Amino acid sequence: MERDLYKGSNMDLNIGDGMDKKRADFKKALGHVGGGGVPVDFGATAVSGMHVSCVAALRDYYSLEKRPVKVIEPFQMQGEIDDDLKDALGVTVEGVFGRGTNFGFRNEGWKPWDFNGLDVLVPGMFNVTVDGASGDFLIYPEGDMSVGPSGRMPKGGFYFDAIIRQGPIGEDDELDPEDNLEEFRPLGAEDVAFYKAGAEKAARAGRGAIMALPGSGLGDIALVPGMGMKHPKGIRDVEEWYISTVARQDLLHEIFDRQTDIAVENIKLLHAAVGDLVDAVFLCGTDFGTQIGTFCSPGTFDSLYVPHYKKMTSWIHANTGWKVLKHSCGAVGPLLDGFIEAGFDILNPVQCSAAGMSPRELKDKYGSKLVFWGGGVDTQKTLPFGTPEEVAAQVRERCEIFAPGGGFVFNAIHNVQARTPVKNIVAMIDAVKAYNGS
């Protein structure tokens, strides 16, 4: 039986009455209801945005007010897509975020920064130094330059990489789960109020809303190094963490069990604050796929991850009208039944270029069970290196496959990367608008 999109919601089933078309189309797509336009997302999540240089180029292309673009996600150097650019791009989905960044400081107190010759704005505690030996930029947790840096951007580069700062971890029987739980804490009143303000902004704009849930990602390898902590403890090395998913599963079960206890309490707080102003939630960004296969077997996924995911998704489905998004790059076809069992309603980014991820086969097999959020154009080859005509053709093809009967939110396959030609980005946008008849 399909889950009821409106369970736990105050929204009437007739979503066309008293609701902006942008949000109505979004809810139809999430509910696998045909007949609406394809919703468009750029910037609603940390994995469906654009590099700050691309945002700046688009502002110039559409002759929007000239001003420096804010870097709202410093790790990936994502730029803020303001309302005027959202309107130009035809964006219909709004993101609801927390106050912090991956480096442990807040998005506030903006100041100018020269980023490879581009004037941008960065948060006030975005503090960097230049490594004298290499010329690389070094960035600091919580902006505290009295401790070691937690991120490095190669000279002339476009993104930061995590600096692994794991100390000796000792014998397995000495490992303390609490060391890997330091970053998971109950939300304070100011944090909840910030989320509520974001949800209200989305409602005023008439867009659908997806909210990023804090602390609900299980073993997200981008977060394991603890870039936002001054002195991270526990298993913080990427390789060591992957080893632990096989060799230390009892430890990871303890970590995940406590983490999800905290996450569920925070989800309850957020639901009480935002209610049905939010239509979907981003639960977890852990990648389980590579270009050619999966990081773990379906059996490992079912035993190590599914019980903990279900603790969170079961509460959400029983008490809210929210749909739940799982982000995972790569060839995750063998895990999709497990994703569904875990309670995920939405798959992002739908990496159609990976092995076994044929758009037509995905739609035929899972089109009534999963919403495909992304997959609209390949960001590895077509969008950055193709012609505008090739970009437009691929966008049309993907819309024609994924959109019928609902269950599709348009986005590229992951973030639009630095140095992507602006003419290709515009070709992508124009093709979606044409498909939507706008």
Short mmCIF file of C-alpha atoms in Angstrom, two decimals:
data_model
loop_
_atom_site.label_atom_id
_atom_site.label_comp_id
_atom_site.label_asym_id
_atom_site.label_seq_id
_atom_site.Cartn_x
_atom_site.Cartn_y
_atom_site.Cartn_z
CA MET A 1 0.00 0.00 0.00
CA GLU A 2 1.33 3.44 -0.90
CA ARG A 3 1.92 5.80 1.99
CA ASP A 4 -0.59 8.63 2.22
CA LEU A 5 1.17 11.86 1.28
CA TYR A 6 -1.21 13.83 3.46
CA LYS A 7 -1.18 11.65 6.58
CA GLY A 8 -0.58 13.83 9.61
CA SER A 9 -1.02 16.98 7.55
CA ASN A 10 -3.60 19.73 7.77
CA MET A 11 -3.56 20.09 4.00
CA ASP A 12 -6.73 19.16 2.16
CA LEU A 13 -6.42 16.53 -0.53
CA ASN A 14 -7.46 19.13 -3.12
CA ILE A 15 -4.03 20.70 -3.18
CA GLY A 16 -4.95 23.10 -5.93
CA ASP A 17 -7.16 25.19 -3.64
CA GLY A 18 -5.49 27.94 -1.66
CA MET A 19 -1.97 26.73 -2.42
CA ASP A 20 0.62 28.22 -4.75
CA LYS A 21 1.06 26.13 -7.91
CA LYS A 22 4.76 25.70 -7.20
CA ARG A 23 4.07 23.95 -3.93
CA ALA A 24 1.06 22.09 -5.32
CA ASP A 25 3.19 20.63 -8.11
CA PHE A 26 5.84 19.67 -5.57
CA LYS A 27 3.33 17.82 -3.41
CA LYS A 28 1.92 16.06 -6.46
CA ALA A 29 5.40 14.90 -7.44
CA LEU A 30 6.09 13.64 -3.92
CA GLY A 31 2.76 11.81 -3.91
CA HIS A 32 3.27 10.17 -7.32
CA VAL A 33 0.38 12.18 -8.72
CA GLY A 34 0.59 13.16 -12.37
CA GLY A 35 -0.72 16.25 -14.05
CA GLY A 36 1.50 18.89 -12.47
CA GLY A 37 4.61 20.60 -13.71
CA VAL A 38 8.01 19.14 -12.88
CA PRO A 39 9.27 20.78 -9.66
CA VAL A 40 12.72 22.34 -9.96
CA ASP A 41 15.34 22.42 -7.21
CA PHE A 42 18.60 24.30 -7.18
CA GLY A 43 19.95 25.11 -3.73
CA ALA A 44 17.33 23.41 -1.56
CA THR A 45 19.84 20.89 -0.20
CA ALA A 46 23.60 20.71 0.31
CA VAL A 47 23.80 18.20 -2.54
CA SER A 48 21.64 19.96 -5.13
CA GLY A 49 23.14 23.42 -5.28
CA MET A 50 25.70 25.26 -7.35
CA HIS A 51 29.29 26.32 -6.94
CA VAL A 52 29.54 29.99 -5.98
CA SER A 53 31.27 30.81 -9.27
CA CYS A 54 28.32 29.38 -11.23
CA VAL A 55 25.84 31.36 -9.15
CA ALA A 56 27.79 34.56 -9.84
CA ALA A 57 27.91 33.78 -13.57
CA LEU A 58 24.16 33.21 -13.69
CA ARG A 59 23.46 36.47 -11.90
CA ASP A 60 25.46 38.22 -14.60
CA TYR A 61 23.73 36.29 -17.39
CA TYR A 62 20.25 37.25 -16.17
CA SER A 63 21.35 40.88 -15.52
CA LEU A 64 20.42 40.68 -11.85
CA GLU A 65 21.58 43.15 -9.22
CA LYS A 66 25.37 43.10 -9.01
CA ARG A 67 26.50 42.02 -5.57
CA PRO A 68 28.90 39.44 -4.17
CA VAL A 69 27.41 35.98 -3.73
CA LYS A 70 27.37 34.46 -0.25
CA VAL A 71 29.21 31.17 0.28
CA ILE A 72 26.67 29.31 2.40
CA GLU A 73 28.36 25.91 2.40
CA PRO A 74 32.14 26.48 2.59
CA PHE A 75 33.19 22.82 2.35
CA GLN A 76 31.79 22.56 -1.19
CA MET A 77 31.92 26.34 -1.78
CA GLN A 78 28.23 26.48 -2.63
CA GLY A 79 26.73 29.86 -3.41
CA GLU A 80 23.44 31.20 -2.10
CA ILE A 81 20.74 31.33 -4.76
CA ASP A 82 18.72 34.40 -3.85
CA ASP A 83 15.02 34.80 -4.64
CA ASP A 84 15.63 36.88 -7.75
CA LEU A 85 17.81 34.15 -9.24
CA LYS A 86 15.39 31.43 -8.11
CA ASP A 87 12.69 33.24 -10.06
CA ALA A 88 14.91 33.50 -13.13
CA LEU A 89 15.75 29.78 -12.94
CA GLY A 90 12.18 28.70 -12.26
CA VAL A 91 13.08 27.15 -8.90
CA THR A 92 10.00 25.84 -7.06
CA VAL A 93 11.57 24.15 -4.02
CA GLU A 94 13.02 25.95 -1.00
CA GLY A 95 15.57 24.58 1.45
CA VAL A 96 15.24 24.92 5.22
CA PHE A 97 18.65 24.76 6.89
CA GLY A 98 20.21 25.09 10.31
CA ARG A 99 22.53 27.89 11.38
CA GLY A 100 25.85 26.07 11.17
CA THR A 101 28.35 24.96 8.54
CA ASN A 102 30.52 21.86 8.27
CA PHE A 103 33.39 23.85 9.76
CA GLY A 104 31.51 24.57 12.96
CA PHE A 105 30.77 28.27 12.52
CA ARG A 106 27.50 29.96 11.68
CA ASN A 107 26.37 31.60 8.48
CA GLU A 108 26.40 35.12 9.87
CA GLY A 109 28.59 38.22 10.12
CA TRP A 110 29.35 38.23 6.39
CA LYS A 111 32.65 39.62 5.13
CA PRO A 112 34.32 39.89 1.71
CA TRP A 113 36.84 37.37 0.39
CA ASP A 114 38.77 37.20 -2.87
CA PHE A 115 38.20 33.67 -4.17
CA ASN A 116 40.42 33.09 -7.20
CA GLY A 117 39.66 36.63 -8.37
CA LEU A 118 35.92 36.43 -7.64
CA ASP A 119 34.57 38.74 -4.94
CA VAL A 120 32.37 36.68 -2.62
CA LEU A 121 30.99 36.97 0.90
CA VAL A 122 31.92 34.42 3.57
CA PRO A 123 30.78 33.99 7.18
CA GLY A 124 32.55 36.12 9.75
CA MET A 125 34.32 33.13 11.31
CA PHE A 126 35.50 31.85 7.93
CA ASN A 127 39.18 32.30 8.77
CA VAL A 128 41.87 31.05 6.42
CA THR A 129 45.63 31.20 6.23
CA VAL A 130 47.95 30.38 3.34
CA ASP A 131 50.28 27.40 3.67
CA GLY A 132 53.66 28.91 2.87
CA ALA A 133 55.03 25.71 1.35
CA SER A 134 52.18 24.99 -1.05
CA GLY A 135 50.13 28.17 -1.27
CA ASP A 136 47.06 26.19 -0.23
CA PHE A 137 44.29 27.78 1.84
CA LEU A 138 43.86 26.33 5.33
CA ILE A 139 40.55 26.77 7.18
CA TYR A 140 39.93 26.36 10.91
CA PRO A 141 37.20 24.67 13.02
CA GLU A 142 34.84 27.23 14.53
CA GLY A 143 37.14 29.83 12.97
CA ASP A 144 39.64 29.29 15.79
CA MET A 145 43.11 29.85 14.38
CA SER A 146 44.75 28.86 17.67
CA VAL A 147 44.12 25.19 16.85
CA GLY A 148 45.15 23.17 13.84
CA PRO A 149 43.29 23.60 10.53
CA SER A 150 40.56 21.14 9.61
CA GLY A 151 40.31 21.81 5.87
CA ARG A 152 42.61 22.48 2.94
CA MET A 153 41.92 24.02 -0.47
CA PRO A 154 44.72 23.47 -2.99
CA LYS A 155 46.20 26.62 -4.48
CA GLY A 156 43.94 27.71 -7.35
CA GLY A 157 41.41 25.06 -6.36
CA PHE A 158 37.65 25.27 -5.99
CA TYR A 159 36.79 23.17 -2.91
CA PHE A 160 38.08 22.28 0.53
CA ASP A 161 39.21 18.80 1.54
CA ALA A 162 39.01 17.54 5.10
CA ILE A 163 42.25 17.28 7.04
CA ILE A 164 42.34 14.03 8.99
CA ARG A 165 43.22 14.78 12.59
CA GLN A 166 42.59 11.41 14.22
CA GLY A 167 44.90 10.55 17.06
CA PRO A 168 45.79 7.04 18.22
CA ILE A 169 42.57 5.12 18.83
CA GLY A 170 43.99 2.26 20.87
CA GLU A 171 42.71 -1.28 21.04
CA ASP A 172 39.16 -2.08 19.97
CA ASP A 173 38.02 -2.84 23.52
CA GLU A 174 39.17 0.65 24.55
CA LEU A 175 37.02 2.50 21.99
CA ASP A 176 34.29 4.63 23.51
CA PRO A 177 31.14 5.25 21.42
CA GLU A 178 30.78 8.64 23.09
CA ASP A 179 33.88 9.85 21.25
CA ASN A 180 31.99 9.63 17.96
CA LEU A 181 28.89 11.25 19.41
CA GLU A 182 30.40 14.60 20.39
CA GLU A 183 28.78 16.45 17.47
CA PHE A 184 25.27 15.08 18.10
CA ARG A 185 23.42 17.26 20.60
CA PRO A 186 19.85 18.32 21.37
CA LEU A 187 18.69 21.43 19.54
CA GLY A 188 18.40 24.64 21.50
CA ALA A 189 15.51 27.08 21.29
CA GLU A 190 17.44 29.44 18.99
CA ASP A 191 18.19 26.62 16.57
CA VAL A 192 14.56 25.53 16.43
CA ALA A 193 13.47 29.14 15.88
CA PHE A 194 15.93 29.42 12.98
CA TYR A 195 14.45 26.37 11.28
CA LYS A 196 10.95 27.71 11.83
CA ALA A 197 11.87 31.04 10.23
CA GLY A 198 13.22 29.19 7.19
CA ALA A 199 10.04 27.16 6.83
CA GLU A 200 7.92 30.30 7.09
CA LYS A 201 10.05 31.97 4.40
CA ALA A 202 9.42 29.05 2.06
CA ALA A 203 5.69 29.29 2.74
CA ARG A 204 5.65 33.02 1.99
CA ALA A 205 7.46 32.34 -1.28
CA GLY A 206 4.84 29.75 -2.22
CA ARG A 207 7.48 27.10 -2.80
CA GLY A 208 7.58 23.54 -1.57
CA ALA A 209 9.99 23.04 1.32
CA ILE A 210 12.54 20.42 2.26
CA MET A 211 14.24 20.63 5.65
CA ALA A 212 17.72 19.34 6.45
CA LEU A 213 17.48 17.30 9.64
CA PRO A 214 20.41 17.68 12.05
CA GLY A 215 22.39 14.68 13.24
CA SER A 216 20.42 12.04 11.35
CA GLY A 217 23.09 10.99 8.83
CA LEU A 218 24.55 7.61 9.76
CA GLY A 219 28.28 7.51 9.06
CA ASP A 220 28.27 10.26 6.44
CA ILE A 221 31.89 10.10 5.36
CA ALA A 222 31.98 13.84 4.67
CA LEU A 223 31.23 14.42 8.35
CA VAL A 224 33.25 11.62 9.97
CA PRO A 225 36.50 13.71 10.12
CA GLY A 226 34.74 16.21 12.40
CA MET A 227 35.82 19.33 10.51
CA GLY A 228 33.74 21.53 12.80
CA MET A 229 35.35 20.33 16.02
CA LYS A 230 38.60 21.64 17.45
CA HIS A 231 39.75 18.33 18.90
CA PRO A 232 37.71 15.48 17.42
CA LYS A 233 37.94 12.17 19.24
CA GLY A 234 37.12 8.64 18.20
CA ILE A 235 37.36 7.16 14.72
CA ARG A 236 37.88 10.16 12.44
CA ASP A 237 39.99 8.70 9.64
CA VAL A 238 38.02 7.88 6.49
CA GLU A 239 39.81 4.59 5.86
CA GLU A 240 39.51 3.53 9.50
CA TRP A 241 35.78 4.29 9.45
CA TYR A 242 35.20 2.12 6.40
CA ILE A 243 37.18 -0.67 8.08
CA SER A 244 34.92 -0.28 11.10
CA THR A 245 31.79 -0.91 9.03
CA VAL A 246 33.08 -4.47 8.67
CA ALA A 247 35.34 -5.05 11.67
CA ARG A 248 33.63 -3.00 14.41
CA GLN A 249 29.93 -3.34 13.71
CA ASP A 250 29.04 -3.70 17.39
CA LEU A 251 30.67 -0.32 18.06
CA LEU A 252 28.86 1.31 15.15
CA HIS A 253 25.54 -0.10 16.35
CA GLU A 254 26.14 1.57 19.70
CA ILE A 255 27.04 4.87 18.03
CA PHE A 256 24.06 4.77 15.67
CA ASP A 257 21.65 3.76 18.43
CA ARG A 258 22.55 6.71 20.63
CA GLN A 259 22.79 9.08 17.67
CA THR A 260 19.30 8.21 16.49
CA ASP A 261 17.88 8.62 20.00
CA ILE A 262 19.08 12.22 19.90
CA ALA A 263 17.93 12.67 16.31
CA VAL A 264 14.37 11.51 17.03
CA GLU A 265 14.04 13.97 19.89
CA ASN A 266 15.26 16.77 17.62
CA ILE A 267 12.85 15.68 14.89
CA LYS A 268 10.01 15.93 17.39
CA LEU A 269 11.07 19.46 18.32
CA LEU A 270 11.26 20.51 14.69
CA HIS A 271 7.92 18.99 13.82
CA ALA A 272 6.29 20.86 16.68
CA ALA A 273 7.81 24.08 15.32
CA VAL A 274 7.29 23.79 11.56
CA GLY A 275 4.49 21.22 11.16
CA ASP A 276 3.24 20.94 7.60
CA LEU A 277 5.04 24.05 6.39
CA VAL A 278 7.61 21.43 5.35
CA ASP A 279 6.85 18.79 2.73
CA ALA A 280 10.01 16.68 2.81
CA VAL A 281 13.08 16.16 4.96
CA PHE A 282 16.69 15.36 4.11
CA LEU A 283 17.56 12.58 6.54
CA CYS A 284 20.92 11.20 5.47
CA GLY A 285 23.71 11.98 3.00
CA THR A 286 25.83 8.86 3.48
CA ASP A 287 27.07 7.56 0.13
CA PHE A 288 26.69 3.84 -0.47
CA GLY A 289 27.68 3.70 -4.13
CA THR A 290 30.75 4.05 -6.31
CA GLN A 291 30.78 4.47 -10.08
CA ILE A 292 30.73 0.69 -10.57
CA GLY A 293 29.22 -0.82 -7.44
CA THR A 294 28.26 -0.44 -3.80
CA PHE A 295 30.36 0.25 -0.71
CA CYS A 296 28.65 -2.55 1.18
CA SER A 297 26.55 -5.61 0.44
CA PRO A 298 22.75 -5.52 0.73
CA GLY A 299 23.11 -7.81 3.74
CA THR A 300 25.43 -5.40 5.54
CA PHE A 301 23.14 -2.49 4.71
CA ASP A 302 20.11 -4.37 6.03
CA SER A 303 21.79 -5.39 9.29
CA LEU A 304 23.96 -2.37 10.11
CA TYR A 305 21.90 0.57 8.84
CA VAL A 306 18.24 -0.31 8.28
CA PRO A 307 17.21 -0.73 11.97
CA HIS A 308 18.59 2.69 12.86
CA TYR A 309 17.11 4.42 9.83
CA LYS A 310 13.72 2.89 10.64
CA LYS A 311 13.81 4.31 14.15
CA MET A 312 13.76 7.79 12.60
CA THR A 313 11.63 7.20 9.50
CA SER A 314 8.97 5.27 11.43
CA TRP A 315 8.38 8.21 13.74
CA ILE A 316 8.28 10.60 10.79
CA HIS A 317 5.78 8.53 8.82
CA ALA A 318 3.59 7.89 11.85
CA ASN A 319 3.42 11.51 12.98
CA THR A 320 3.96 13.80 9.99
CA GLY A 321 3.11 14.26 6.34
CA TRP A 322 6.79 14.56 5.42
CA LYS A 323 8.50 12.50 2.76
CA VAL A 324 12.04 11.35 3.55
CA LEU A 325 15.02 11.84 1.24
CA LYS A 326 18.06 9.59 1.11
CA HIS A 327 21.10 10.95 -0.69
CA SER A 328 23.55 8.47 -2.10
CA CYS A 329 25.77 8.78 -5.11
CA GLY A 330 26.78 5.88 -7.29
CA ALA A 331 25.56 2.49 -8.40
CA VAL A 332 23.07 1.86 -5.58
CA GLY A 333 20.61 -0.26 -7.57
CA PRO A 334 21.24 -3.39 -5.43
CA LEU A 335 20.41 -1.38 -2.29
CA LEU A 336 17.18 0.29 -3.41
CA ASP A 337 14.91 -2.36 -1.90
CA GLY A 338 16.81 -1.82 1.34
CA PHE A 339 16.35 1.95 1.04
CA ILE A 340 12.60 1.41 0.75
CA GLU A 341 12.56 -1.00 3.69
CA ALA A 342 14.48 1.61 5.70
CA GLY A 343 11.64 4.08 5.12
CA PHE A 344 13.07 6.30 2.41
CA ASP A 345 10.62 7.84 -0.05
CA ILE A 346 13.04 9.86 -2.19
CA LEU A 347 16.31 8.96 -3.92
CA ASN A 348 18.88 11.65 -4.69
CA PRO A 349 20.90 12.35 -6.84
CA VAL A 350 19.98 9.41 -9.15
CA GLN A 351 23.42 8.95 -10.70
CA CYS A 352 22.33 7.62 -14.07
CA SER A 353 25.95 7.50 -15.26
CA ALA A 354 26.80 4.78 -12.71
CA ALA A 355 26.57 1.06 -13.40
CA GLY A 356 23.06 -0.37 -13.36
CA MET A 357 21.36 3.02 -13.01
CA SER A 358 19.46 3.18 -16.28
CA PRO A 359 16.75 5.87 -16.03
CA ARG A 360 14.15 3.76 -17.82
CA GLU A 361 14.82 0.67 -15.70
CA LEU A 362 14.72 2.70 -12.48
CA LYS A 363 11.42 4.30 -13.43
CA ASP A 364 9.86 1.02 -14.50
CA LYS A 365 10.91 -0.86 -11.36
CA TYR A 366 10.71 1.80 -8.67
CA GLY A 367 8.65 4.62 -10.14
CA SER A 368 5.69 3.97 -7.83
CA LYS A 369 7.86 3.50 -4.73
CA LEU A 370 10.58 6.14 -4.94
CA VAL A 371 10.59 9.78 -5.95
CA PHE A 372 13.60 10.48 -8.17
CA TRP A 373 15.13 13.79 -7.11
CA GLY A 374 17.89 14.60 -9.57
CA GLY A 375 19.13 12.63 -12.53
CA GLY A 376 18.11 15.47 -14.83
CA VAL A 377 21.49 15.87 -16.49
CA ASP A 378 24.93 14.33 -16.03
CA THR A 379 27.31 16.63 -14.11
CA GLN A 380 30.34 14.44 -14.85
CA LYS A 381 30.32 14.81 -18.63
CA THR A 382 27.27 16.29 -20.37
CA LEU A 383 26.70 19.48 -18.36
CA PRO A 384 30.34 20.60 -18.00
CA PHE A 385 31.71 19.31 -21.31
CA GLY A 386 28.80 18.89 -23.73
CA THR A 387 27.27 21.42 -26.08
CA PRO A 388 24.13 23.35 -25.10
CA GLU A 389 22.21 21.23 -27.61
CA GLU A 390 23.46 18.00 -25.99
CA VAL A 391 22.54 19.32 -22.56
CA ALA A 392 19.02 20.23 -23.66
CA ALA A 393 18.51 16.87 -25.36
CA GLN A 394 19.51 14.94 -22.25
CA VAL A 395 17.27 17.08 -20.03
CA ARG A 396 14.28 16.48 -22.31
CA GLU A 397 14.95 12.75 -22.36
CA ARG A 398 15.23 12.50 -18.56
CA CYS A 399 12.03 14.51 -18.03
CA GLU A 400 10.18 12.33 -20.51
CA ILE A 401 11.30 9.22 -18.62
CA PHE A 402 11.04 10.29 -15.00
CA ALA A 403 8.16 12.80 -14.95
CA PRO A 404 5.07 10.86 -16.15
CA GLY A 405 2.83 9.90 -13.25
CA GLY A 406 4.69 12.15 -10.84
CA GLY A 407 7.61 11.05 -8.71
CA PHE A 408 10.24 13.40 -10.16
CA VAL A 409 11.93 16.55 -8.91
CA PHE A 410 14.32 18.07 -11.41
CA ASN A 411 17.89 18.67 -10.44
CA ALA A 412 21.24 17.82 -11.97
CA ILE A 413 23.15 14.76 -10.79
CA HIS A 414 24.61 16.40 -7.68
CA ASN A 415 25.81 20.00 -7.40
CA VAL A 416 26.61 22.07 -10.48
CA GLN A 417 30.38 22.11 -10.42
CA ALA A 418 32.87 24.95 -10.78
CA ARG A 419 33.84 25.88 -14.35
CA THR A 420 30.60 24.56 -15.83
CA PRO A 421 29.87 26.84 -18.83
CA VAL A 422 27.04 29.21 -18.05
CA LYS A 423 25.57 28.63 -21.52
CA ASN A 424 25.15 24.95 -20.62
CA ILE A 425 23.49 25.75 -17.30
CA VAL A 426 21.08 28.07 -19.11
CA ALA A 427 20.40 25.37 -21.72
CA MET A 428 19.50 22.99 -18.90
CA ILE A 429 17.14 25.52 -17.32
CA ASP A 430 15.52 26.47 -20.61
CA ALA A 431 14.91 22.81 -21.46
CA VAL A 432 13.09 22.22 -18.16
CA LYS A 433 11.02 25.34 -18.66
CA ALA A 434 10.13 24.19 -22.16
CA TYR A 435 9.08 20.78 -20.85
CA ASN A 436 6.89 22.52 -18.29
CA GLY A 437 5.42 24.74 -20.97
CA SER A 438 6.73 27.93 -19.40
#
